[in-house]
Tab-separated table of C-alpha atoms in Angstrom:
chain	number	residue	atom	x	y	z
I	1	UNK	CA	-39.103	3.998	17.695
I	2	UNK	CA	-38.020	1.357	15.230
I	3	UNK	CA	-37.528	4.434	12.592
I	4	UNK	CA	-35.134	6.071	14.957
I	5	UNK	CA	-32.840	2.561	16.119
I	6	UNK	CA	-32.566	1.719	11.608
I	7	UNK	CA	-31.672	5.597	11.591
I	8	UNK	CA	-28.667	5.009	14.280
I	9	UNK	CA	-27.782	1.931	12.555
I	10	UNK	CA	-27.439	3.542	9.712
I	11	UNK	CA	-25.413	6.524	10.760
I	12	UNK	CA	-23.041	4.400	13.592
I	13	UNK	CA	-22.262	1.860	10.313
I	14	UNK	CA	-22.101	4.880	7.938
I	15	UNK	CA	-19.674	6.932	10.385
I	16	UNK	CA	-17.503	3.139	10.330
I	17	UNK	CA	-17.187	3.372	6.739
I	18	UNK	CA	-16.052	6.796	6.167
I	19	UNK	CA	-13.446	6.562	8.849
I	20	UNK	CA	-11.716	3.726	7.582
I	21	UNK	CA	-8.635	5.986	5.950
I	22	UNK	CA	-8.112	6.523	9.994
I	23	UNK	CA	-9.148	3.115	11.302
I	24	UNK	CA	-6.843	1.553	9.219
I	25	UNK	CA	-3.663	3.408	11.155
I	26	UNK	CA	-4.619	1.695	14.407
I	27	UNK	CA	-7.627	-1.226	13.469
I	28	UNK	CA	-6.093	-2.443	10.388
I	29	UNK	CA	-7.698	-6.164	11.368
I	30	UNK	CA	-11.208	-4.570	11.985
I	31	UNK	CA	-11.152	-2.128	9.272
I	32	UNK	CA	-10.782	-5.098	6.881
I	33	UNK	CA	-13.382	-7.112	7.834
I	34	UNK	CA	-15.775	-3.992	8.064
I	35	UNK	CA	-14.778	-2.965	4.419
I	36	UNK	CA	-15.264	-6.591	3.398
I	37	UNK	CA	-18.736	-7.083	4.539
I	38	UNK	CA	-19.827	-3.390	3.112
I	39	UNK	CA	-17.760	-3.769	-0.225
I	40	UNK	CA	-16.149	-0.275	0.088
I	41	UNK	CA	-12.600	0.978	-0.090
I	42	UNK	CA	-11.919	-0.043	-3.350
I	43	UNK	CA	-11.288	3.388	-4.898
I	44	UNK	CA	-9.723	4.694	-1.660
I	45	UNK	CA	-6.685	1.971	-2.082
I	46	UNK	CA	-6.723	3.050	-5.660
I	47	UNK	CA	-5.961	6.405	-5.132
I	48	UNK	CA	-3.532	5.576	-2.270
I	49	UNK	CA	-1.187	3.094	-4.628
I	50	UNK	CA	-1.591	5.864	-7.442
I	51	UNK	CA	-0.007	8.586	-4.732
I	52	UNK	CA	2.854	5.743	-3.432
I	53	UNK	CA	3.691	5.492	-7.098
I	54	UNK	CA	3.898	9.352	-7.840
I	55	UNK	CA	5.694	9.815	-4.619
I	56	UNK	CA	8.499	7.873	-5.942
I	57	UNK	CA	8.586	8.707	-9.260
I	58	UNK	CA	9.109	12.446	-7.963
I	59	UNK	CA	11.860	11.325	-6.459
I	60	UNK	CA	13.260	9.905	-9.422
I	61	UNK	CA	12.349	13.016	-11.831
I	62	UNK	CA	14.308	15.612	-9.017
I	63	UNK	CA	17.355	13.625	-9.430
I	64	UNK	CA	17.164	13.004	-12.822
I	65	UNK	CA	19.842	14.894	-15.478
I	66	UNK	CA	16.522	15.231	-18.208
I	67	UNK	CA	13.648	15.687	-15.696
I	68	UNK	CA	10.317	15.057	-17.846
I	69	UNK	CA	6.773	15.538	-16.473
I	70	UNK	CA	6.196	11.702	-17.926
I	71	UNK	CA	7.921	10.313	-15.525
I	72	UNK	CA	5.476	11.400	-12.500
I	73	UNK	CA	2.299	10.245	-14.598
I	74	UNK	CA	4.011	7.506	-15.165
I	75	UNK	CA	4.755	6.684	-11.262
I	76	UNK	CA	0.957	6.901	-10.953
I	77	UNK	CA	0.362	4.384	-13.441
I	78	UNK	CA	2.774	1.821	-12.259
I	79	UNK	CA	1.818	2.298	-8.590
I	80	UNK	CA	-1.678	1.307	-9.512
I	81	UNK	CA	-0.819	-1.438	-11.914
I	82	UNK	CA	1.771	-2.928	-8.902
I	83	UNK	CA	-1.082	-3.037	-6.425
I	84	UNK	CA	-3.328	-4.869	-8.983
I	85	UNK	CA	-0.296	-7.774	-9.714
I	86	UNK	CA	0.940	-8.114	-5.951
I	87	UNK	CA	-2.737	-8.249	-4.856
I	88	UNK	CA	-3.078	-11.059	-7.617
I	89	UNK	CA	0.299	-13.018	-6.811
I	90	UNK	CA	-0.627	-12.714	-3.151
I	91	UNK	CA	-3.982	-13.951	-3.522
I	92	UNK	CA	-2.771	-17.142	-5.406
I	93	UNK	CA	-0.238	-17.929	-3.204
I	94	UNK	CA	-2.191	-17.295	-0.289
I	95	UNK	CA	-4.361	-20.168	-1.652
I	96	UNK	CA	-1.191	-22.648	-1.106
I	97	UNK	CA	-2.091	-21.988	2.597
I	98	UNK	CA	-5.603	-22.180	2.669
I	99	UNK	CA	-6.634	-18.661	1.478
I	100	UNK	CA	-10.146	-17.921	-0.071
I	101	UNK	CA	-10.254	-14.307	-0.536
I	102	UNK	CA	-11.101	-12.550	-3.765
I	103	UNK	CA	-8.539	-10.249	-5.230
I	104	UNK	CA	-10.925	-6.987	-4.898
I	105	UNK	CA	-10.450	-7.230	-0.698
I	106	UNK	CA	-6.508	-8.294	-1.054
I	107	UNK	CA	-6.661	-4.832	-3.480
I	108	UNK	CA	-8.274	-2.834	-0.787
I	109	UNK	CA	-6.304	-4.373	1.778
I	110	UNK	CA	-2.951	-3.875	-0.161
I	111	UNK	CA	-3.713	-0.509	-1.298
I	112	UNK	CA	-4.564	1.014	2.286
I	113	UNK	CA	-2.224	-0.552	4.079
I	114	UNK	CA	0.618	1.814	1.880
I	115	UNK	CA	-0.615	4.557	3.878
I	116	UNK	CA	2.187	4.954	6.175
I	117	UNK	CA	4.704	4.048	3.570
I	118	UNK	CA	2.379	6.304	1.456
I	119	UNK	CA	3.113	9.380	4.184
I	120	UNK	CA	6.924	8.049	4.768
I	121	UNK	CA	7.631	8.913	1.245
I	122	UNK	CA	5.783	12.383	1.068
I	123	UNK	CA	8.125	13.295	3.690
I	124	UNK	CA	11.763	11.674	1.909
I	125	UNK	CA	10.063	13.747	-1.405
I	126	UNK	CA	9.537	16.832	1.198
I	127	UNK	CA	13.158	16.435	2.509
I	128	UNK	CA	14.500	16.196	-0.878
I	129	UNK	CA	12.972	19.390	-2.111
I	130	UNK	CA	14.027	21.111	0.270
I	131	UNK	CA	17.593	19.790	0.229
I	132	UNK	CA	18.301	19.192	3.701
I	133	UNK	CA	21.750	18.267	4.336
I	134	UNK	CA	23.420	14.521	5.107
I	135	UNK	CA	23.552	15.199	9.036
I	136	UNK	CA	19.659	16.075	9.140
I	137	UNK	CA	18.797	13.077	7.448
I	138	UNK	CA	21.250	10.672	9.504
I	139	UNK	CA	19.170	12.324	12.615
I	140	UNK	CA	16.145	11.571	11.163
I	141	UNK	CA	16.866	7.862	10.445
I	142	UNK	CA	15.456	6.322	13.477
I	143	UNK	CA	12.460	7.919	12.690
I	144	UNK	CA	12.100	6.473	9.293
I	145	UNK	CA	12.835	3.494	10.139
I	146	UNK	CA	10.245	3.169	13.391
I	147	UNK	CA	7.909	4.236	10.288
I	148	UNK	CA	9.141	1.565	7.768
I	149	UNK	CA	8.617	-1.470	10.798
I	150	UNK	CA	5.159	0.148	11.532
I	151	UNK	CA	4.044	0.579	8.035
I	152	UNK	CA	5.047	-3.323	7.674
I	153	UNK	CA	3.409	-4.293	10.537
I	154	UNK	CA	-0.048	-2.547	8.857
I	155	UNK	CA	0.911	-4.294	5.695
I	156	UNK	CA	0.965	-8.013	7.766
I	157	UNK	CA	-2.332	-7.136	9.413
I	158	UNK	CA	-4.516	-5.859	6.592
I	159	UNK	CA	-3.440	-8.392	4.525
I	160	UNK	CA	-3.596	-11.124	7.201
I	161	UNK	CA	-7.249	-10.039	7.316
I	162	UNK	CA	-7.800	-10.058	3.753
I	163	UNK	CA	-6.460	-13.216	3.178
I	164	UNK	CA	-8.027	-15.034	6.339
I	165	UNK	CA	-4.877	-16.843	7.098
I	166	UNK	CA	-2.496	-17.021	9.434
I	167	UNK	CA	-0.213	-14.046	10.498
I	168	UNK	CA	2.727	-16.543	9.423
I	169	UNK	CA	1.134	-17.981	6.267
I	170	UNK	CA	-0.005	-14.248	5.220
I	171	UNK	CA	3.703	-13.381	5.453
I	172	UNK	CA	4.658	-16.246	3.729
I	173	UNK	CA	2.306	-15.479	1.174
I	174	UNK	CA	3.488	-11.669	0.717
I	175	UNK	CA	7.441	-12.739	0.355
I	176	UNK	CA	6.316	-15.241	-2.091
I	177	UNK	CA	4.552	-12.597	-3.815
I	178	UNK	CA	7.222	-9.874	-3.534
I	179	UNK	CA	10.511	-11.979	-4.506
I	180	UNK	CA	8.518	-13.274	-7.643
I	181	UNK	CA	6.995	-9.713	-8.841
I	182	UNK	CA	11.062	-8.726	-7.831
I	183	UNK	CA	12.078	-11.267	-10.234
I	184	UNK	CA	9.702	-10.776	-13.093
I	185	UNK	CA	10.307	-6.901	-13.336
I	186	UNK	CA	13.899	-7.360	-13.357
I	187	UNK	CA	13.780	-9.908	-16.345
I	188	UNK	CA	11.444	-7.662	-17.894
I	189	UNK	CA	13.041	-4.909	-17.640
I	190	UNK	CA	16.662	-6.350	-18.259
I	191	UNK	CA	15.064	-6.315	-22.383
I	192	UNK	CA	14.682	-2.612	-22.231
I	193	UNK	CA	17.397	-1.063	-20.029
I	194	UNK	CA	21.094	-1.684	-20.922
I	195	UNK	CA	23.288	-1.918	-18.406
């Protein structure tokens, strides 16, 4: 009997696991602190930031005059290196209001959370492909936007449960983070592109 009740255990907390590409949609709070007490997800968020950033970079490279393959590689690389600086720059400012978390759960946290922006800019890419005219997309607008707020709101949550602050001191902590990663890039990138 005690085989069989380790056995359900084991399957109920393995089924929790696997499902967390779904919880995360609805649970993003509970999905968290599951993946931070089983130490998985890591590779999922990964993957997720690596798809955001190749998303976007097609969208760059269909409306660019010299369209070069380097350009989507490329959008994986900096999606996957953003996730690892704002989950660092939101970590340490989430430490200004009493954060403790380590930056492998703000990564997974981060990362998943950029599902729905994730699937939001699939479809833009989609829409672009298939050039669909300026009244289509003015229709659809609403739509993007209810998809923008609710991809935010996922954002707020996971991270609020990563960091283990407050839902106002986790946003704090993530406009912190975004206006100074805005910021840095810029200057950075003001040495290399010529206005």
């Amino acid at each position: 009997m005690g085989k069989v009740r380790i056995l359900i255990s084991y399957m109920s907390s393995e089924g929790r696991t696997q499902s967390y590409l779904l919880s995360i949609w609805y649970q993003p709070s509970r999905t968290l602190r599951g993946l931070r007490k089983s130490g998985a997800g890591h590779g999922a968020a990964l993957l997720v930031a690596g798809v955001f950033g190749f998303f976007n970079s097609a969208r760059i490279y269909l409306g660019a005059e010299e369209k070069s393959f380097l350009w989507l590689f490329l959008g994986v690389f900096i999606g996957i290196g953003m996730l690892y600086l704002m989950a660092q720059l939101v970590r340490n400012f989430s430490r200004w209001f009493g954060g403790q978390a380590n930056c492998r759960i703000v990564r997974v946290g981060l990362g998943l959370s950029l599902l729905p922006w994730t699937l939001l800019s699939g479809v833009l890419l989609y829409l672009l492909m298939v050039e669909t005219n300026a009244e289509r997309l003015q229709a659809l607008l609403p739509v993007i936007m209810i998809g923008f707020i609710y991809g935010f709101i996922i954002l707020l949550l996971s991270a609020r449960s990563a960091l283990e602050v407050s839902p106002l001191r986790t946003f704090a902590s993530l406009m912190l983070a975004g206006l100074v990663a805005f910021f840095s890039i810029t200057f950075v990138l003001s040495f290399f592109v010529k206005l």
